[in-house]
Amino acid sequence: MEMNVILILHLLVLPMALSPAVCLSAGGSNDLHPLVLIPGSGGNQLEARLTKDYKPSSLLCALSATRKGKDGWFRLWFDPTVLVPALTRCFAERMTLYYHAALDDYRNAPGVLTRVPCFGSTQGLVYLDPHLKHITEYMATLVNSLEQLGYIDGENLFGAPYDFRYGLAAEGHPSKVGTQYLEDLKELIESASASNGGKPVILLSHSLGGLFALQLLVRSTSSWRQKYVKHLLTLSAPWAGTVQEMLTFASGYTLGIPIVDPLLVRAEQRSSESNQWLLPSPKVFGHMPLVVSGNKSYSAWDMLEFMEDIGFEEGVYPYKTRVLPMTDKFEEPGVPVTCVVGSGVETPETLFYGEDGFDVQPEVVYGDGDGTVNLVSLLALESEWAGSANQDLKVIRVPGVSHTSILKDKSALKEIVAEICSINAITASSLVFRA
């Protein structure tokens, strides 16, 4: 609580220290470019409703299914019952996706309807559960710092939450939910621009949100990008995936919460379309051993064999055809990009499994990164676009800042706010010059 108070006080002073006048027009009124926040995986609320087709795996899951809100909808994520071991399985079966070969696409579990609340607003991003603010804060501190600059939710500040279990697919493959999200995001950007005098929009993303934002840009026409997008500012973007994701697929991952059995959520985590997108890219990670089991090792180039050996054969085909082709290139979006990344935090680099196999958590050798994403992935665009005459890229490193603390750490927020002011100052300066 003390740290929160200190941080809030710092943010109240911060805009003055960063000369907020650069974010104002010559006439003194706000001339901010509208800003759209795009969260990372697990970074917004999800709601669900169960129909008669839902088949609970146990009596306990059936009883917990009677917990309903208005019209039968209830919060699926974040639901604190996931921390109750007896109810973890119920949570997992409702979050699980299924790949349908006939559709070549993913769908919810039978009888589970889901929706994303608060699209267009930041309300679904600030806390994952408004009733548990002290343990489910996500973007609250970041949003507060934006408000100190003059941003107002629903006026020039917008949120673009999504069903983060779903991802996108390579050209020629359907991705109903992910593609619809890009369409909704595109409409939100156009609306935000129109309601703010036609000014192009700043896209501010965290983690997985950066991958969605980049895909939106490269899948849009150059004329659309130039008209509607001022700048892409990404935080902790895992451009080339993470070794941590291989641990998730092999053994399950519970964010270090000891009371939750990772094996109870492993199948659900494997089913996530977006989790496959976050596996290490062969192009970037190369042939370096990432997982070692006995006398066998797996690099990013061995991902198909890795999936088979951990018992996830059903994931091989969709990964090979839908996901892998998206990881072999990083197309330039044609709008300025700034990447703010943490570094100097111990990050899983190599996983060692013993004779007990993949059902037991591995020994971990750590390397550099932000605690979740490896540095080579965080800096992938810098390596890929080096020397490009057509793409404006800036990378800001914030030492000692982790993957999620980048949203509230004082030094990180200072860099983020300064960059947003700088982006806005381009227009403001021209206004002053013309006056």
XYZ file of C-alpha atoms in Angstrom:
435
model
C 0.000 0.000 0.000
C 2.870 2.368 0.833
C 4.414 1.774 -2.592
C 1.074 2.518 -4.252
C 0.806 5.842 -2.405
C 4.360 6.784 -3.345
C 3.739 5.872 -6.958
C 0.535 7.908 -7.144
C 2.292 10.922 -5.652
C 5.084 10.481 -8.154
C 2.633 10.382 -11.027
C 0.982 13.571 -9.853
C 4.339 15.330 -10.110
C 5.650 13.441 -13.126
C 3.765 15.304 -15.872
C 5.157 18.606 -14.589
C 8.668 17.194 -14.531
C 8.234 16.056 -18.124
C 6.936 19.445 -19.283
C 3.332 18.543 -20.166
C 3.104 21.699 -22.261
C 4.603 19.667 -25.107
C 1.356 17.679 -25.057
C -0.776 20.823 -25.341
C -1.582 22.979 -28.335
C -0.433 26.576 -28.652
C -3.855 27.748 -27.467
C -3.470 25.818 -24.229
C -6.280 23.320 -24.878
C -5.632 19.601 -25.107
C -4.434 18.545 -28.522
C -3.610 14.965 -27.657
C -3.732 12.261 -30.259
C -6.363 9.720 -29.218
C -4.859 6.632 -27.638
C -6.037 3.009 -27.745
C -4.799 0.534 -25.114
C -4.358 -3.086 -26.228
C -3.760 -5.489 -23.319
C -1.694 -8.638 -23.145
C -2.735 -12.236 -22.546
C -4.916 -12.420 -19.443
C -4.980 -8.623 -19.281
C -8.724 -8.059 -19.414
C -11.943 -9.501 -18.055
C -13.806 -12.345 -19.755
C -17.395 -13.368 -19.083
C -19.133 -16.674 -19.750
C -22.602 -18.155 -19.878
C -23.305 -21.882 -19.749
C -26.004 -23.469 -21.891
C -27.718 -26.846 -21.730
C -24.920 -28.259 -23.904
C -22.401 -27.725 -21.126
C -21.383 -31.075 -19.633
C -19.615 -30.541 -16.298
C -16.912 -33.062 -15.474
C -18.015 -33.382 -11.854
C -20.866 -32.673 -9.463
C -18.814 -29.828 -8.008
C -18.476 -28.233 -11.447
C -22.225 -28.660 -11.962
C -22.974 -26.971 -8.643
C -20.564 -24.113 -9.326
C -22.258 -23.598 -12.692
C -25.378 -22.384 -10.862
C -23.469 -19.248 -9.823
C -24.951 -16.806 -12.323
C -25.238 -13.089 -12.756
C -27.600 -11.083 -14.923
C -28.939 -13.173 -17.823
C -26.740 -16.055 -16.719
C -23.422 -14.301 -17.397
C -20.582 -14.515 -14.862
C -16.917 -13.526 -14.721
C -14.761 -16.286 -16.161
C -11.490 -14.367 -15.930
C -10.273 -13.395 -13.491
C -12.238 -15.752 -11.244
C -10.626 -16.228 -7.811
C -12.049 -19.768 -7.632
C -9.214 -20.789 -9.965
C -7.055 -20.555 -6.827
C -9.231 -23.110 -5.050
C -7.773 -26.530 -5.940
C -11.157 -28.275 -5.974
C -12.517 -25.757 -8.497
C -9.433 -25.383 -10.699
C -10.605 -28.184 -12.974
C -14.005 -26.493 -13.440
C -12.308 -23.258 -14.451
C -10.007 -25.062 -16.863
C -12.752 -26.946 -18.678
C -14.663 -23.706 -19.302
C -11.556 -21.920 -20.612
C -10.489 -24.742 -22.923
C -10.568 -24.264 -26.695
C -10.957 -27.021 -29.273
C -9.459 -27.178 -32.726
C -11.965 -28.385 -35.331
C -10.185 -29.903 -38.312
C -13.253 -29.536 -40.547
C -13.333 -25.802 -39.822
C -9.561 -25.417 -39.571
C -10.297 -23.125 -36.643
C -10.789 -22.985 -32.884
C -14.021 -22.840 -30.902
C -15.125 -22.756 -27.262
C -15.955 -25.893 -25.328
C -19.522 -27.124 -26.035
C -22.094 -25.206 -24.003
C -19.717 -22.376 -23.061
C -20.498 -18.934 -24.467
C -17.998 -16.142 -23.855
C -17.922 -12.394 -24.314
C -15.529 -9.527 -23.623
C -17.016 -6.718 -21.506
C -16.178 -3.025 -21.779
C -14.834 -2.949 -25.342
C -13.915 0.632 -26.157
C -13.318 1.537 -22.506
C -10.389 1.087 -20.153
C -12.720 -0.279 -17.449
C -12.078 -3.902 -18.370
C -8.293 -3.398 -18.272
C -7.582 -1.535 -15.054
C -8.600 -4.407 -12.759
C -9.317 -8.018 -13.667
C -11.846 -8.110 -10.843
C -13.125 -4.719 -9.599
C -14.029 -6.340 -6.286
C -10.444 -7.502 -5.707
C -8.524 -4.420 -6.765
C -5.593 -5.030 -4.434
C -4.678 -8.341 -6.095
C -6.008 -7.938 -9.646
C -4.646 -4.557 -10.740
C -3.458 -4.633 -14.337
C -3.366 -1.253 -16.113
C -4.756 0.970 -13.341
C -1.475 2.739 -12.624
C -0.702 3.199 -16.323
C -4.179 4.583 -16.991
C -3.782 6.949 -14.055
C -0.555 8.312 -15.535
C -2.299 8.824 -18.890
C -5.117 10.695 -17.167
C -2.517 13.021 -15.636
C -1.577 13.987 -19.200
C -5.165 14.895 -20.008
C -6.461 11.625 -21.388
C -10.098 10.861 -20.566
C -11.693 7.438 -20.896
C -14.224 7.380 -23.719
C -13.121 10.761 -25.112
C -9.526 10.425 -26.245
C -8.570 7.267 -24.346
C -9.980 3.869 -25.302
C -9.487 0.226 -24.390
C -9.490 -2.698 -26.813
C -9.869 -5.877 -24.724
C -10.235 -9.230 -26.471
C -10.603 -12.953 -25.889
C -6.905 -13.578 -25.356
C -7.253 -17.349 -25.665
C -7.655 -16.937 -29.397
C -4.936 -15.865 -31.801
C -4.563 -15.277 -35.504
C -3.672 -17.607 -38.345
C -1.424 -17.396 -41.364
C -2.786 -16.373 -44.744
C -5.173 -18.924 -46.199
C -6.442 -20.131 -42.820
C -9.555 -18.888 -41.008
C -9.386 -17.382 -37.543
C -12.932 -16.291 -36.822
C -12.508 -14.790 -33.362
C -9.082 -13.216 -33.912
C -10.047 -11.756 -37.286
C -13.246 -10.294 -35.827
C -11.161 -8.659 -33.115
C -8.956 -6.979 -35.716
C -12.080 -5.679 -37.447
C -13.464 -4.348 -34.159
C -10.100 -2.779 -33.325
C -9.959 -1.143 -36.734
C -13.424 0.345 -36.277
C -12.488 1.592 -32.802
C -9.407 3.324 -34.208
C -11.435 4.979 -36.961
C -14.093 6.101 -34.475
C -11.478 7.431 -32.038
C -9.884 9.436 -34.814
C -13.206 10.790 -36.083
C -14.291 11.920 -32.605
C -10.976 13.725 -32.105
C -10.894 15.951 -35.134
C -9.458 13.369 -37.478
C -6.178 13.052 -35.580
C -4.465 9.697 -36.082
C -4.338 7.321 -33.120
C -1.510 6.189 -30.847
C -1.647 2.428 -30.235
C -0.241 1.505 -26.810
C 0.034 -2.249 -26.297
C 1.334 -4.617 -23.662
C 2.817 -8.065 -24.303
C 0.654 -10.155 -26.686
C -1.269 -7.002 -27.585
C 1.782 -5.851 -29.535
C 1.563 -8.887 -31.818
C -2.096 -8.189 -32.541
C -1.338 -4.518 -33.190
C 1.467 -5.314 -35.610
C -0.721 -7.805 -37.461
C -3.492 -5.232 -37.765
C -1.068 -2.774 -39.332
C 0.583 -5.137 -41.811
C -2.826 -6.516 -42.847
C -4.154 -3.003 -43.543
C -3.478 -0.805 -46.547
C -0.759 1.821 -46.473
C -3.328 4.575 -47.001
C -5.360 3.385 -43.995
C -2.278 3.254 -41.757
C -1.151 6.723 -42.747
C -4.593 8.183 -42.130
C -5.473 6.531 -38.843
C -2.324 5.466 -36.961
C 0.178 7.961 -35.610
C 2.477 5.607 -33.712
C 2.717 2.098 -32.296
C 4.144 2.059 -28.763
C 4.676 -1.461 -27.405
C 5.536 -2.607 -23.880
C 7.206 -5.988 -23.267
C 6.175 -7.372 -26.663
C 7.205 -11.048 -27.113
C 7.860 -10.668 -30.856
C 9.527 -14.058 -31.184
C 7.880 -15.963 -28.346
C 9.343 -17.166 -25.057
C 11.050 -20.216 -23.569
C 8.578 -19.855 -20.693
C 5.855 -20.930 -23.110
C 7.604 -24.272 -23.690
C 7.447 -24.860 -19.930
C 3.727 -24.056 -20.036
C 3.124 -26.610 -22.785
C 5.318 -29.286 -21.237
C 4.352 -29.088 -17.569
C 1.699 -26.413 -17.063
C 2.339 -23.057 -15.434
C 0.615 -21.421 -12.464
C 2.619 -18.203 -12.074
C 4.327 -19.724 -9.056
C 1.104 -20.144 -7.056
C 1.863 -23.284 -4.995
C -1.728 -24.243 -4.168
C -2.645 -24.739 -7.845
C -1.595 -27.984 -9.521
C -0.089 -27.032 -12.902
C -1.197 -30.337 -14.396
C -4.839 -29.361 -13.843
C -4.480 -26.363 -16.154
C -1.938 -27.784 -18.606
C -4.456 -29.115 -21.129
C -6.355 -25.829 -21.094
C -3.146 -23.857 -21.577
C -2.117 -26.102 -24.468
C -5.497 -25.553 -26.106
C -5.023 -21.779 -26.243
C -4.503 -20.653 -29.825
C -2.557 -17.598 -28.696
C -0.208 -19.683 -26.533
C 0.970 -21.491 -29.659
C 1.715 -18.080 -31.170
C 3.993 -17.397 -28.184
C 6.215 -20.446 -28.633
C 9.832 -19.552 -29.555
C 10.343 -18.595 -33.194
C 12.922 -20.727 -35.037
C 13.983 -17.669 -37.025
C 15.050 -15.814 -33.879
C 15.969 -18.538 -31.359
C 17.731 -20.675 -33.951
C 19.215 -24.053 -32.978
C 20.069 -23.230 -29.368
C 18.819 -26.029 -27.034
C 15.829 -24.675 -25.115
C 14.577 -27.900 -23.509
C 16.713 -30.856 -22.444
C 15.147 -34.157 -21.403
C 17.544 -36.992 -20.705
C 19.874 -37.275 -23.676
C 17.503 -35.427 -25.984
C 17.333 -31.682 -26.575
C 14.868 -29.468 -28.391
C 15.504 -26.152 -30.119
C 12.854 -23.893 -31.623
C 13.404 -25.788 -34.877
C 12.329 -29.008 -33.117
C 8.941 -27.699 -31.971
C 6.873 -30.306 -33.821
C 8.874 -33.147 -32.269
C 8.689 -31.419 -28.890
C 4.884 -31.288 -29.102
C 4.714 -34.985 -29.933
C 7.055 -35.982 -27.129
C 5.154 -34.052 -24.460
C 1.946 -35.813 -25.564
C 0.381 -32.952 -27.495
C 0.165 -34.567 -30.914
C -3.123 -32.810 -31.692
C -1.322 -29.470 -31.629
C 1.202 -30.351 -34.333
C -0.912 -29.744 -37.430
C -2.506 -26.420 -36.418
C 0.846 -25.120 -35.192
C 2.649 -26.168 -38.367
C 0.052 -24.783 -40.779
C -1.541 -21.839 -38.948
C 1.077 -20.429 -36.563
C 4.580 -21.268 -37.774
C 4.277 -19.320 -41.060
C 3.525 -16.145 -39.058
C 6.811 -16.420 -37.130
C 9.245 -16.515 -40.054
C 9.092 -12.813 -40.866
C 8.412 -9.463 -39.221
C 6.824 -7.225 -41.789
C 7.393 -3.498 -41.459
C 4.134 -1.686 -40.601
C 5.060 1.601 -42.232
C 4.263 3.689 -39.122
C 6.750 4.683 -36.391
C 7.270 2.009 -33.720
C 8.703 2.371 -30.229
C 9.440 -0.702 -28.116
C 9.837 -0.247 -24.360
C 11.374 -3.362 -22.814
C 12.649 -4.515 -19.457
C 16.022 -6.211 -19.173
C 18.407 -7.590 -16.607
C 15.760 -9.801 -15.003
C 16.368 -13.557 -14.715
C 14.339 -15.183 -17.499
C 13.983 -18.921 -18.302
C 16.462 -19.795 -21.050
C 16.909 -23.560 -20.829
C 14.631 -26.145 -19.197
C 16.076 -29.406 -17.859
C 13.766 -32.391 -17.265
C 14.801 -35.454 -15.311
C 13.750 -39.075 -15.469
C 10.290 -38.235 -14.108
C 9.455 -36.622 -17.447
C 7.342 -33.633 -18.331
C 4.781 -34.038 -15.543
C 7.273 -32.577 -13.084
C 8.430 -28.957 -13.155
C 11.930 -28.656 -14.653
C 15.160 -27.215 -13.378
C 15.635 -23.852 -15.036
C 18.750 -22.098 -16.270
C 18.149 -18.370 -16.558
C 19.321 -15.760 -19.016
C 18.537 -12.114 -19.746
C 15.073 -10.729 -20.360
C 12.137 -9.299 -18.427
C 11.439 -12.391 -16.338
C 8.960 -13.764 -18.882
C 10.211 -12.828 -22.348
C 13.793 -13.500 -23.423
C 15.818 -10.481 -24.473
C 16.407 -11.891 -27.957
C 12.627 -11.894 -28.459
C 12.078 -8.434 -26.969
C 14.707 -7.046 -29.376
C 13.652 -9.091 -32.417
C 12.358 -6.086 -34.364
C 15.590 -4.203 -33.738
C 17.541 -7.094 -35.245
C 15.101 -7.708 -38.069
C 14.665 -4.100 -39.184
C 18.265 -2.973 -38.669
C 19.335 -0.678 -41.454
C 15.844 -0.308 -42.903
C 15.361 2.993 -44.678
C 11.576 2.650 -44.622
C 10.834 1.811 -40.995
C 11.226 4.155 -38.027
C 12.037 2.080 -34.925
C 13.105 3.151 -31.453
C 13.941 0.776 -28.595
C 13.984 1.927 -24.960
C 15.476 -0.431 -22.382
C 14.502 -0.103 -18.737
C 16.951 -2.148 -16.614
C 15.530 -4.279 -13.822
C 11.899 -3.947 -14.896
C 9.869 -7.125 -15.306
C 7.236 -8.091 -17.841
C 4.246 -6.850 -15.835
C 5.891 -4.305 -13.539
C 6.547 -2.218 -16.654
C 2.922 -1.106 -16.253
C 3.540 0.460 -12.835
C 7.278 0.841 -12.261
C 8.261 4.511 -11.825
C 11.222 4.440 -14.192
C 9.218 2.611 -16.851
C 6.248 4.966 -16.549
C 8.582 7.929 -16.881
C 9.843 6.568 -20.212
C 6.333 5.716 -21.431
C 4.885 9.114 -20.535
C 7.869 10.917 -22.066
C 7.436 8.986 -25.309
C 3.712 9.768 -25.487
C 4.443 13.437 -24.888
C 7.089 13.335 -27.589
C 4.672 11.754 -30.069
C 2.056 14.385 -29.290
C 4.606 17.200 -29.415
C 5.154 16.729 -33.144
C 1.722 18.177 -33.888
C 1.870 20.687 -31.027
C 5.193 22.080 -32.209
C 3.879 22.590 -35.715
C 0.901 24.453 -34.282
C 3.199 26.771 -32.357
C 5.344 27.316 -35.432
C 2.377 28.262 -37.607
C 1.077 30.652 -34.966
